[in-house]
PDB file of C-alpha atoms in Angstrom:
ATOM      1  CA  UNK O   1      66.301 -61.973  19.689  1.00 36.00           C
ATOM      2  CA  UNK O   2      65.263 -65.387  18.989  1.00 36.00           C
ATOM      3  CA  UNK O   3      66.744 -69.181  19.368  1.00 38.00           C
ATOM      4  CA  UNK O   4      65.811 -72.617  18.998  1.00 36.00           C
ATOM      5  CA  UNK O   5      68.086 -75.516  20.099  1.00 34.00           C
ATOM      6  CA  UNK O   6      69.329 -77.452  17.209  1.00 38.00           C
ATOM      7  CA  UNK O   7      69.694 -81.216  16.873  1.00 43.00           C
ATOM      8  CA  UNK O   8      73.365 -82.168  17.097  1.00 42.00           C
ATOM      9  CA  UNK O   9      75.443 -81.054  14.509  1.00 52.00           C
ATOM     10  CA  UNK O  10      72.346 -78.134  13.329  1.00 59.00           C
ATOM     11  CA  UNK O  11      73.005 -74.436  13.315  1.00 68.00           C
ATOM     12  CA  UNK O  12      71.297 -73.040  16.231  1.00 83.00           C
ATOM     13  CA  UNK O  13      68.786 -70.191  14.231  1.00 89.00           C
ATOM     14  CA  UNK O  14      69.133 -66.829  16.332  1.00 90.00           C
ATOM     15  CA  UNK O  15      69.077 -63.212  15.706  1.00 93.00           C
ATOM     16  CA  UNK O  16      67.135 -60.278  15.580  1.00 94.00           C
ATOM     17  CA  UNK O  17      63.031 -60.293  15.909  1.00 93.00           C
ATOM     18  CA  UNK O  18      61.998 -58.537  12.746  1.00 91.00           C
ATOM     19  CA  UNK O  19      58.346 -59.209  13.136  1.00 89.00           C
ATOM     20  CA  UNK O  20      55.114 -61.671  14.257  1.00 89.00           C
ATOM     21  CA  UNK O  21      52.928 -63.269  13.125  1.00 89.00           C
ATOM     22  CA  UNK O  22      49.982 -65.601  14.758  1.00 89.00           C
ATOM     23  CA  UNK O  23      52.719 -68.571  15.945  1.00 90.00           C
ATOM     24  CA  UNK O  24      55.462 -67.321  13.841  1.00 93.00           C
ATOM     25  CA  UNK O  25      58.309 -65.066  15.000  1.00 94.00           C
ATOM     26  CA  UNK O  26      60.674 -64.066  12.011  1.00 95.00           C
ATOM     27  CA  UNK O  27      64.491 -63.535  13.005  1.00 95.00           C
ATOM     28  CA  UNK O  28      67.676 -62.026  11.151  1.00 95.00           C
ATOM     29  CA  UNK O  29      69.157 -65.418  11.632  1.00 96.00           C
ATOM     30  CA  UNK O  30      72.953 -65.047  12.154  1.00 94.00           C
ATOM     31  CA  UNK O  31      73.727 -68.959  11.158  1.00 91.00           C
ATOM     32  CA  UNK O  32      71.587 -68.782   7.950  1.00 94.00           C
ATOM     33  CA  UNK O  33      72.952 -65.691   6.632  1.00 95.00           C
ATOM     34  CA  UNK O  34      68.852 -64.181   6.114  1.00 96.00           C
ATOM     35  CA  UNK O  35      65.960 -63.632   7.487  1.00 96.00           C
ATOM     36  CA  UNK O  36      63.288 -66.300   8.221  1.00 96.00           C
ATOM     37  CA  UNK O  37      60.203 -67.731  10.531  1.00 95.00           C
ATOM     38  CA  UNK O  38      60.300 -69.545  13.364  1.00 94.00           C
ATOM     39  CA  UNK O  39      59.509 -72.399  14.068  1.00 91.00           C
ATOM     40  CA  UNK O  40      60.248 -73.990  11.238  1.00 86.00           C
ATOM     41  CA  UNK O  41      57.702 -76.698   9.629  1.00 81.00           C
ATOM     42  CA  UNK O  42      58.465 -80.263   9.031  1.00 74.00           C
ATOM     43  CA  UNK O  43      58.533 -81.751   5.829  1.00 71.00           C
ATOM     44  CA  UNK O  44      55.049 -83.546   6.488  1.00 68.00           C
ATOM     45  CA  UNK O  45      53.124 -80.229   7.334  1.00 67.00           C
ATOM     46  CA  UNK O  46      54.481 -78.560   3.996  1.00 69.00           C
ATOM     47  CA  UNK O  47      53.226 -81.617   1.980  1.00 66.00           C
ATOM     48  CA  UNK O  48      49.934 -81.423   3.522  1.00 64.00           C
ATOM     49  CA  UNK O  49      50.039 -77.432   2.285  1.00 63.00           C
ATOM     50  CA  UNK O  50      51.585 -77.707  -1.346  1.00 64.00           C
ATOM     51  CA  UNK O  51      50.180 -80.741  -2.778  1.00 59.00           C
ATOM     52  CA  UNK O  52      46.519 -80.494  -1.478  1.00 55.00           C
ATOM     53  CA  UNK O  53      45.577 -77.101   0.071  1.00 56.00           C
ATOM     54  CA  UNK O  54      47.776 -74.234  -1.761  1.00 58.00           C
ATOM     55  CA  UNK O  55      46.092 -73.724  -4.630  1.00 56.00           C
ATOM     56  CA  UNK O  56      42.552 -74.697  -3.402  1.00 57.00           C
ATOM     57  CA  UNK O  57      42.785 -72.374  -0.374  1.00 57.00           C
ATOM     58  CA  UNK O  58      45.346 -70.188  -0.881  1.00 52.00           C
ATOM     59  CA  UNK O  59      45.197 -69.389  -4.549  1.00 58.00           C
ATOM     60  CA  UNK O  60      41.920 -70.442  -5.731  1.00 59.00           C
ATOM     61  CA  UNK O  61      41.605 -68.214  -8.453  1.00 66.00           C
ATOM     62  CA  UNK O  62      45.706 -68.358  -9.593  1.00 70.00           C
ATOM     63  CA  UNK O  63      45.467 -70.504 -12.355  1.00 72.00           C
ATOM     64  CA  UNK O  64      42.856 -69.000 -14.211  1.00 74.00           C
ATOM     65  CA  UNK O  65      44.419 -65.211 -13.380  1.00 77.00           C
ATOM     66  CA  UNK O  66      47.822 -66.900 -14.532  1.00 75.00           C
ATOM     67  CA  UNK O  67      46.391 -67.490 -17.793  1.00 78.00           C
ATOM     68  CA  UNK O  68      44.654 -64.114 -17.966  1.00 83.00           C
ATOM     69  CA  UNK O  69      47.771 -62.550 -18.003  1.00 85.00           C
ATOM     70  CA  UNK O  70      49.611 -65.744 -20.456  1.00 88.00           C
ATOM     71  CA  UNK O  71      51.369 -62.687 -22.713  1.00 91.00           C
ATOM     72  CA  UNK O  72      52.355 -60.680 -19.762  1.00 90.00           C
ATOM     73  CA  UNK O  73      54.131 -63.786 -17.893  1.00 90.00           C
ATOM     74  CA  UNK O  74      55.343 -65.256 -21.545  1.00 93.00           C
ATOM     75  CA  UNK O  75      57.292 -61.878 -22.463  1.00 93.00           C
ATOM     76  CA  UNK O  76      58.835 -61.726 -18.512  1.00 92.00           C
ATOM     77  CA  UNK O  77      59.761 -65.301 -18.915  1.00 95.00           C
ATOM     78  CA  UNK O  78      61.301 -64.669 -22.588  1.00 95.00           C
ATOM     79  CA  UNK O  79      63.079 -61.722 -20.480  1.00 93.00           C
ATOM     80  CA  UNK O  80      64.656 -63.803 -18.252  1.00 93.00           C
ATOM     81  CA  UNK O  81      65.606 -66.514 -20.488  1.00 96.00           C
ATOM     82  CA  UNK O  82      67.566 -64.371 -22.847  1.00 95.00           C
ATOM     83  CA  UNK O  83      69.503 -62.535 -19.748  1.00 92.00           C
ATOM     84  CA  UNK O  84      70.722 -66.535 -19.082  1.00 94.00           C
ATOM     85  CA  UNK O  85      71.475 -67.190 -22.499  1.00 95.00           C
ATOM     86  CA  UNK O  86      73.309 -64.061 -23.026  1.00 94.00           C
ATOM     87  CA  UNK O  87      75.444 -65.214 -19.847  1.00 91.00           C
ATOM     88  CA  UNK O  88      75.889 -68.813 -20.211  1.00 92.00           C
ATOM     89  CA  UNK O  89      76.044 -68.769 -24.022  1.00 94.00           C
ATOM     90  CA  UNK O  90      73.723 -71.963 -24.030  1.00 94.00           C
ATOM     91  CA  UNK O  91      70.673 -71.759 -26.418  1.00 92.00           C
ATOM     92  CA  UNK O  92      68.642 -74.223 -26.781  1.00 91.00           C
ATOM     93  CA  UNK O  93      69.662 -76.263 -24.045  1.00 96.00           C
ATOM     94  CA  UNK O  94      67.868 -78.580 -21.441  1.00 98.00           C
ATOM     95  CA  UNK O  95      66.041 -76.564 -18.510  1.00 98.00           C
ATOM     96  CA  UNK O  96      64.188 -77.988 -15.377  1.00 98.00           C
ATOM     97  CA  UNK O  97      62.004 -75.851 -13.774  1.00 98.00           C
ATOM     98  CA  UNK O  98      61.553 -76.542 -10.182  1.00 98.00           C
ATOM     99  CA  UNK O  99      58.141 -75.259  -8.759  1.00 95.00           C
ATOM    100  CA  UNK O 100      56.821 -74.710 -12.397  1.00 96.00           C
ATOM    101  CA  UNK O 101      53.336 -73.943 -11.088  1.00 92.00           C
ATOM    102  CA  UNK O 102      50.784 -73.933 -14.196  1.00 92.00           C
ATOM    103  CA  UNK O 103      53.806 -74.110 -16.586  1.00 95.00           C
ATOM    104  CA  UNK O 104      53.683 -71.124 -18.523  1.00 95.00           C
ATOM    105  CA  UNK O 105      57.543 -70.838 -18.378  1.00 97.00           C
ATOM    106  CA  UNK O 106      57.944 -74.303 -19.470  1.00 98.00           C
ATOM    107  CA  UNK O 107      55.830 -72.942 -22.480  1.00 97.00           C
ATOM    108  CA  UNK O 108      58.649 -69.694 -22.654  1.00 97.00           C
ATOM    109  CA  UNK O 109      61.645 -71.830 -22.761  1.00 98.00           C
ATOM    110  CA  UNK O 110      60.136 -74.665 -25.294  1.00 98.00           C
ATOM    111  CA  UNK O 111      59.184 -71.413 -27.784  1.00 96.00           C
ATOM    112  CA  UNK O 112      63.003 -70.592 -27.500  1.00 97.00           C
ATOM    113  CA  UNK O 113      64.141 -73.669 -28.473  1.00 97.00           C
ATOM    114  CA  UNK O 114      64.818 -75.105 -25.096  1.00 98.00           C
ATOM    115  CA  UNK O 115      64.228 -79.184 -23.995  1.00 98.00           C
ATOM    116  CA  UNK O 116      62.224 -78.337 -20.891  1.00 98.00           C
ATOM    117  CA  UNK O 117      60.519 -80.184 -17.679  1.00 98.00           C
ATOM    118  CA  UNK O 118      59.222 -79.345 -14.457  1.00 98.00           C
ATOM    119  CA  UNK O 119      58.481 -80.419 -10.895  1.00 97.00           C
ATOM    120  CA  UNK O 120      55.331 -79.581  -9.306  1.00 94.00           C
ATOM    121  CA  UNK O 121      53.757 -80.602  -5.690  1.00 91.00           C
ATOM    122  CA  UNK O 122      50.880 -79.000  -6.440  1.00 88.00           C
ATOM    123  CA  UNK O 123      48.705 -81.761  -8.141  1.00 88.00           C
ATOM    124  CA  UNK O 124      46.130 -78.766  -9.661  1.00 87.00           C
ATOM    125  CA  UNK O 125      49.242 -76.617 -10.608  1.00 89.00           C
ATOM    126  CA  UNK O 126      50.918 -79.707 -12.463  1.00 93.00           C
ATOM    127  CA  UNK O 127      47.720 -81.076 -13.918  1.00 92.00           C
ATOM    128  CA  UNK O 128      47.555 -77.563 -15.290  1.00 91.00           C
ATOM    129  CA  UNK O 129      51.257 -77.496 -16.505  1.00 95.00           C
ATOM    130  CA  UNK O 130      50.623 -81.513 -18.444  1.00 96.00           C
ATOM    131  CA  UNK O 131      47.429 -80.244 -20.193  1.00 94.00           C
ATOM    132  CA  UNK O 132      50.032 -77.885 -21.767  1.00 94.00           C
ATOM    133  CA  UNK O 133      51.993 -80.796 -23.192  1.00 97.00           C
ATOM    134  CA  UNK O 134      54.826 -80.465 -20.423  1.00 97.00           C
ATOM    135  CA  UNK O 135      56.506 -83.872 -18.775  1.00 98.00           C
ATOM    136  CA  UNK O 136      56.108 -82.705 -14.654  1.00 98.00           C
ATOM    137  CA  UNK O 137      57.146 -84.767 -11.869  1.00 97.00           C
ATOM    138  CA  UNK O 138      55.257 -84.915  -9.131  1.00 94.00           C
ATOM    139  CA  UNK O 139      56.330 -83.859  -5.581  1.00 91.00           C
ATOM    140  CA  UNK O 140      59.151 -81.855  -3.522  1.00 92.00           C
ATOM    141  CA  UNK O 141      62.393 -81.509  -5.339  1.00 95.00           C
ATOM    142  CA  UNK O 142      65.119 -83.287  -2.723  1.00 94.00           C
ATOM    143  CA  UNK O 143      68.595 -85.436  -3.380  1.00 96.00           C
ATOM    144  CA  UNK O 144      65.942 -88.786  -3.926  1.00 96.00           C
ATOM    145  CA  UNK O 145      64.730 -86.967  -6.709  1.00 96.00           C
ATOM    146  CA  UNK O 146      67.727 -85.563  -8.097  1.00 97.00           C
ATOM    147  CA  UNK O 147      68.781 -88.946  -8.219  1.00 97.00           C
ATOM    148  CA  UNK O 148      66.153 -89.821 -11.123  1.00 96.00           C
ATOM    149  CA  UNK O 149      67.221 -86.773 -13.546  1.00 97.00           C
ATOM    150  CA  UNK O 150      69.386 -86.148 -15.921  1.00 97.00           C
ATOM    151  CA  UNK O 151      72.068 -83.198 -15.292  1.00 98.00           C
ATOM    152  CA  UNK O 152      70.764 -79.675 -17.198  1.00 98.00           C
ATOM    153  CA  UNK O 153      72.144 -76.992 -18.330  1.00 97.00           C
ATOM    154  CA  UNK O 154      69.587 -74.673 -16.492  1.00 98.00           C
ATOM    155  CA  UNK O 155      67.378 -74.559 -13.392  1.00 98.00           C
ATOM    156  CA  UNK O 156      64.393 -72.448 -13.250  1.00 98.00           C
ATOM    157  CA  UNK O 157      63.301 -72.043  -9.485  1.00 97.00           C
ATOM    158  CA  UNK O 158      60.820 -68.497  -9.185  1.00 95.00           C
ATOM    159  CA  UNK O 159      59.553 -68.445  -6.149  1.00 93.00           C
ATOM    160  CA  UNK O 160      59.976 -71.400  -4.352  1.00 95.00           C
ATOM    161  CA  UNK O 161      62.992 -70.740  -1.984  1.00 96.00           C
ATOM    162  CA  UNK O 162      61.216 -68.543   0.531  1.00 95.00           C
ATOM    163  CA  UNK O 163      58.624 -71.865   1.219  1.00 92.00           C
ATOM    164  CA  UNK O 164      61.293 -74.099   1.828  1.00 92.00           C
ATOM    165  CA  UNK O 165      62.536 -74.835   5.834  1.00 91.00           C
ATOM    166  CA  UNK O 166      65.749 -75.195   4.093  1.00 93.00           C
ATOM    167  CA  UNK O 167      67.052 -72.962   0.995  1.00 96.00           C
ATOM    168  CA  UNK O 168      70.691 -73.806   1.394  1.00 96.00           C
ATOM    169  CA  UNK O 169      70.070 -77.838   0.952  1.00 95.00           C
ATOM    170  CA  UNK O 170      67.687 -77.526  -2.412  1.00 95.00           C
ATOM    171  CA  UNK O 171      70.293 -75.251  -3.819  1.00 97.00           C
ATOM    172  CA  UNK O 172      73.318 -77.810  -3.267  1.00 97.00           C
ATOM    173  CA  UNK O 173      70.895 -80.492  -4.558  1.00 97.00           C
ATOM    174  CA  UNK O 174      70.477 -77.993  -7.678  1.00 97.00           C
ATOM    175  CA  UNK O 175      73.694 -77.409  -8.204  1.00 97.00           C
ATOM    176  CA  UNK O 176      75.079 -80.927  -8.048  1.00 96.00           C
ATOM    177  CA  UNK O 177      72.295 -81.362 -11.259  1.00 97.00           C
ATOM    178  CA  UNK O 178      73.978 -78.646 -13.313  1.00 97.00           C
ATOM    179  CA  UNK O 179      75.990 -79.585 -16.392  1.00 97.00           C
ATOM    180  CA  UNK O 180      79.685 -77.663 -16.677  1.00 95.00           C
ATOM    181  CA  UNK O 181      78.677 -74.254 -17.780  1.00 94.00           C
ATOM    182  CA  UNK O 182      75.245 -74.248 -16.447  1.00 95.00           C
ATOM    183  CA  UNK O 183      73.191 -72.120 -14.796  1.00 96.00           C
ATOM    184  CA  UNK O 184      70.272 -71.753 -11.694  1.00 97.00           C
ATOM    185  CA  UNK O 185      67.732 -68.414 -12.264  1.00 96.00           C
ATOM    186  CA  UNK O 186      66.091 -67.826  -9.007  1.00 96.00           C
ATOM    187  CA  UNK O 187      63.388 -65.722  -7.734  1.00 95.00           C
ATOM    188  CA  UNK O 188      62.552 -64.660  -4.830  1.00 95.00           C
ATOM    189  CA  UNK O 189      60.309 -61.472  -3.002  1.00 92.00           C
ATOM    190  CA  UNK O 190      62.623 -59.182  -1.852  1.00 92.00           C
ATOM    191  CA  UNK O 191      61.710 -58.373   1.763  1.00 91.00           C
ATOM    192  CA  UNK O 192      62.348 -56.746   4.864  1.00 89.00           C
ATOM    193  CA  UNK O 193      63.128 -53.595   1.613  1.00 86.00           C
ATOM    194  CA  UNK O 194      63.314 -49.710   2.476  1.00 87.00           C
ATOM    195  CA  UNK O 195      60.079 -49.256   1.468  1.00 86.00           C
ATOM    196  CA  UNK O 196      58.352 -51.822   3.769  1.00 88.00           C
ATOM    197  CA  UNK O 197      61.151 -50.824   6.519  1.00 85.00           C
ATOM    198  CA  UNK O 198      59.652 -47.305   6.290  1.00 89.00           C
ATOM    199  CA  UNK O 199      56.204 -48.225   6.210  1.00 87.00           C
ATOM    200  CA  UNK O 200      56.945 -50.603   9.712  1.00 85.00           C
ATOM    201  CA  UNK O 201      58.090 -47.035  11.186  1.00 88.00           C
ATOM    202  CA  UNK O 202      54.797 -45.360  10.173  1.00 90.00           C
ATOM    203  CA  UNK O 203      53.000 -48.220  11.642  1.00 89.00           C
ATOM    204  CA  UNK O 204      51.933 -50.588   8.784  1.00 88.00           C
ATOM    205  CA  UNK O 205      51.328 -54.478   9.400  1.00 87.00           C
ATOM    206  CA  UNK O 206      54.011 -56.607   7.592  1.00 88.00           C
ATOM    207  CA  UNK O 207      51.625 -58.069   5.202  1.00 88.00           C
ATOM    208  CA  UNK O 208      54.757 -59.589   3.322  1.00 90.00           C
ATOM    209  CA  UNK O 209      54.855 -61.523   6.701  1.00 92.00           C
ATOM    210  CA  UNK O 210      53.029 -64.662   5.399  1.00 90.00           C
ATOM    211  CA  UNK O 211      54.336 -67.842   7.715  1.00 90.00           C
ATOM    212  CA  UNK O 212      53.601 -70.958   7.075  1.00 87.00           C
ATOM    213  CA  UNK O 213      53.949 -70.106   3.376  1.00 86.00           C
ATOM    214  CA  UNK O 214      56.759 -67.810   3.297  1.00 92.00           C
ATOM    215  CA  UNK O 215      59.683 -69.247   5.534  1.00 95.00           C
ATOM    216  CA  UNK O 216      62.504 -67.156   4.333  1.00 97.00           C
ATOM    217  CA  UNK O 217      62.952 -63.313   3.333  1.00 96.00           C
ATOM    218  CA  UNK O 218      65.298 -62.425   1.214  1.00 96.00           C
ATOM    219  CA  UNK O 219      67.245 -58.874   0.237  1.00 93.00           C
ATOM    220  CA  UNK O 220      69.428 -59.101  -2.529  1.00 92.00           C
ATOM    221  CA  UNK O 221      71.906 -59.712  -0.823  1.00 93.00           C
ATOM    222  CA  UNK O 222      71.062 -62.050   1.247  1.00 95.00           C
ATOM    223  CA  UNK O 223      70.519 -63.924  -1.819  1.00 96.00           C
ATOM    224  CA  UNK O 224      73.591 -63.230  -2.862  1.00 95.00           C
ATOM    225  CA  UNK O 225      75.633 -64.920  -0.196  1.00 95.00           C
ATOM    226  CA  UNK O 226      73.368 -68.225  -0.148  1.00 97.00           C
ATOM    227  CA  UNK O 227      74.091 -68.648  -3.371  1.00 97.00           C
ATOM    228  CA  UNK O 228      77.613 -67.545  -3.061  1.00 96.00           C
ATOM    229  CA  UNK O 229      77.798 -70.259   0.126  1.00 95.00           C
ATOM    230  CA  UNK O 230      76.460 -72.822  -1.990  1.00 96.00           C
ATOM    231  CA  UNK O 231      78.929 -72.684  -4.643  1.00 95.00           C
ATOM    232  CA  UNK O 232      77.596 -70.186  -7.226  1.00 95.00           C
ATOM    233  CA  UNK O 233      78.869 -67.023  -8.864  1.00 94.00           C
ATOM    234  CA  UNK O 234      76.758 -64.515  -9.125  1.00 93.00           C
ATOM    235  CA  UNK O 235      76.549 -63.389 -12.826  1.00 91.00           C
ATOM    236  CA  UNK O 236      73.577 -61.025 -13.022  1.00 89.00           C
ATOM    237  CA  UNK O 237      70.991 -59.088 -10.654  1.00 88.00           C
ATOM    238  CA  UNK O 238      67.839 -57.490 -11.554  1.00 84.00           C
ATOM    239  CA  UNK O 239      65.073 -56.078  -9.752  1.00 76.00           C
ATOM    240  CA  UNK O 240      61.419 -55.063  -9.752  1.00 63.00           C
ATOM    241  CA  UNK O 241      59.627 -53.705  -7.224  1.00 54.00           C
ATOM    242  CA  UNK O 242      60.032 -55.537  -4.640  1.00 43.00           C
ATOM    243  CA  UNK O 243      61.053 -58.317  -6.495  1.00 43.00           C
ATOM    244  CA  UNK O 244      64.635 -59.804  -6.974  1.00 46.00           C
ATOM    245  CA  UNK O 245      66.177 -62.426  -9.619  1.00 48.00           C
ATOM    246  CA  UNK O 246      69.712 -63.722  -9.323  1.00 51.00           C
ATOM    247  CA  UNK O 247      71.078 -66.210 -12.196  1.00 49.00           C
TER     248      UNK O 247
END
């Protein structure tokens, strides 16, 4: 098991130890609905990691990889985009994409017809995502941003919830930006899976264990009831390996 006191009014985070690693102990947290590390980072730490070090030190050769592989990412993207338009209906609407990285599915959804922008803390990642002709705000999206845009008819957010201390908040703050009708596509690893719960038995490391960078792990269902908790339906579920998409 593991705990942490909350502030007043907080969830106290406790459940199950599913694994280590260095400082980090990640839980089946009971209040939260999924599984994540503790402790959890403050917001200053994570600014110090996204917009300076991530892709420098983490991901130094990402962006030029990324663009390697430009018709591989542009026909998953194209993928994606037609399983929300076959949903929703919308074509050709306005789309934010939140954590657009080098902005190759800003360059997806403007092909399809689609008004697009993006927020980026990454200042190489964004830099990247402008010299493609993309409008990117800068920083962490949160309520004080929100505040700035203009309501959408879809969020794009691929792998961004299992960084954030807290998933449930961002997604409110998403949904409140939807137009009627609209629509969030999110991403997320798919961990804690029967394949990596069989390799823990035979003795493997949890190399999907990555804390400070990945808070959260997800199943699909855990997904499922977050966004179900914040006020979504779920509408469609598809899977890779060890990879899952809700919309």
């Amino acid at each position: 098991m593991g705990a942490v006191m909350p502030k007043t009014g907080a969830p106290v985070h406790a459940g199950p130890r599913l694994a280590s690693r260095g400082d980090f102990t990640v839980i089946d947290c009971a209040s939260c609905g999924f599984a994540h590390a503790m402790p959890l980072p403050d917001e200053a730490a994570l600014s110090t990691v996204y917009s300076h070090d991530y892709y420098a030190t983490e991901k130094p050769l990402y962006l030029e990889r990324y663009e390697q592989d430009r018709a591989w990412w542009l026909d998953v993207y194209a993928d994606r985009l037609a399983t929300v338009e076959a949903a929703t209906g919308i074509r050709g609407g306005t789309a934010l994409d939140i954590g657009c990285g080098p902005g190759l599915f800003l360059d997806a959804a403007r092909d399809r017809g689609w008004r697009v922008e993006g927020i980026e803390p990454s200042r190489q990642a964004a830099a990247h995502a402008r010299g493609l002709g993309h409008a990117v705000h800068d920083g962490f999206f949160d309520p004080a941003m929100a505040a700035t845009l203009a309501p959408v008819d879809l969020i794009h957010m691929a792998l961004v919830l299992e960084h954030l201390p807290d998933p449930a908040a961002i997604l409110s703050t998403a949904r409140g930006l939807l137009k009627p009708g609209g629509a969030v596509c999110v991403v997320v690893p798919n961990d804690f899976n029967p394949l990596q719960a069989a390799a823990l038995q035979q003795g493997v490391e949890p190399y999907w264990v990555a804390p400070p960078h990945h808070l959260n792990y997800f199943t699909p269902h855990s997904l499922g009831r977050l966004l179900q908790a914040c006020g979504f339906a779920v509408v469609e579920r598809t899977a890779t390996f060890r990879w899952s998409c809700s919309c």
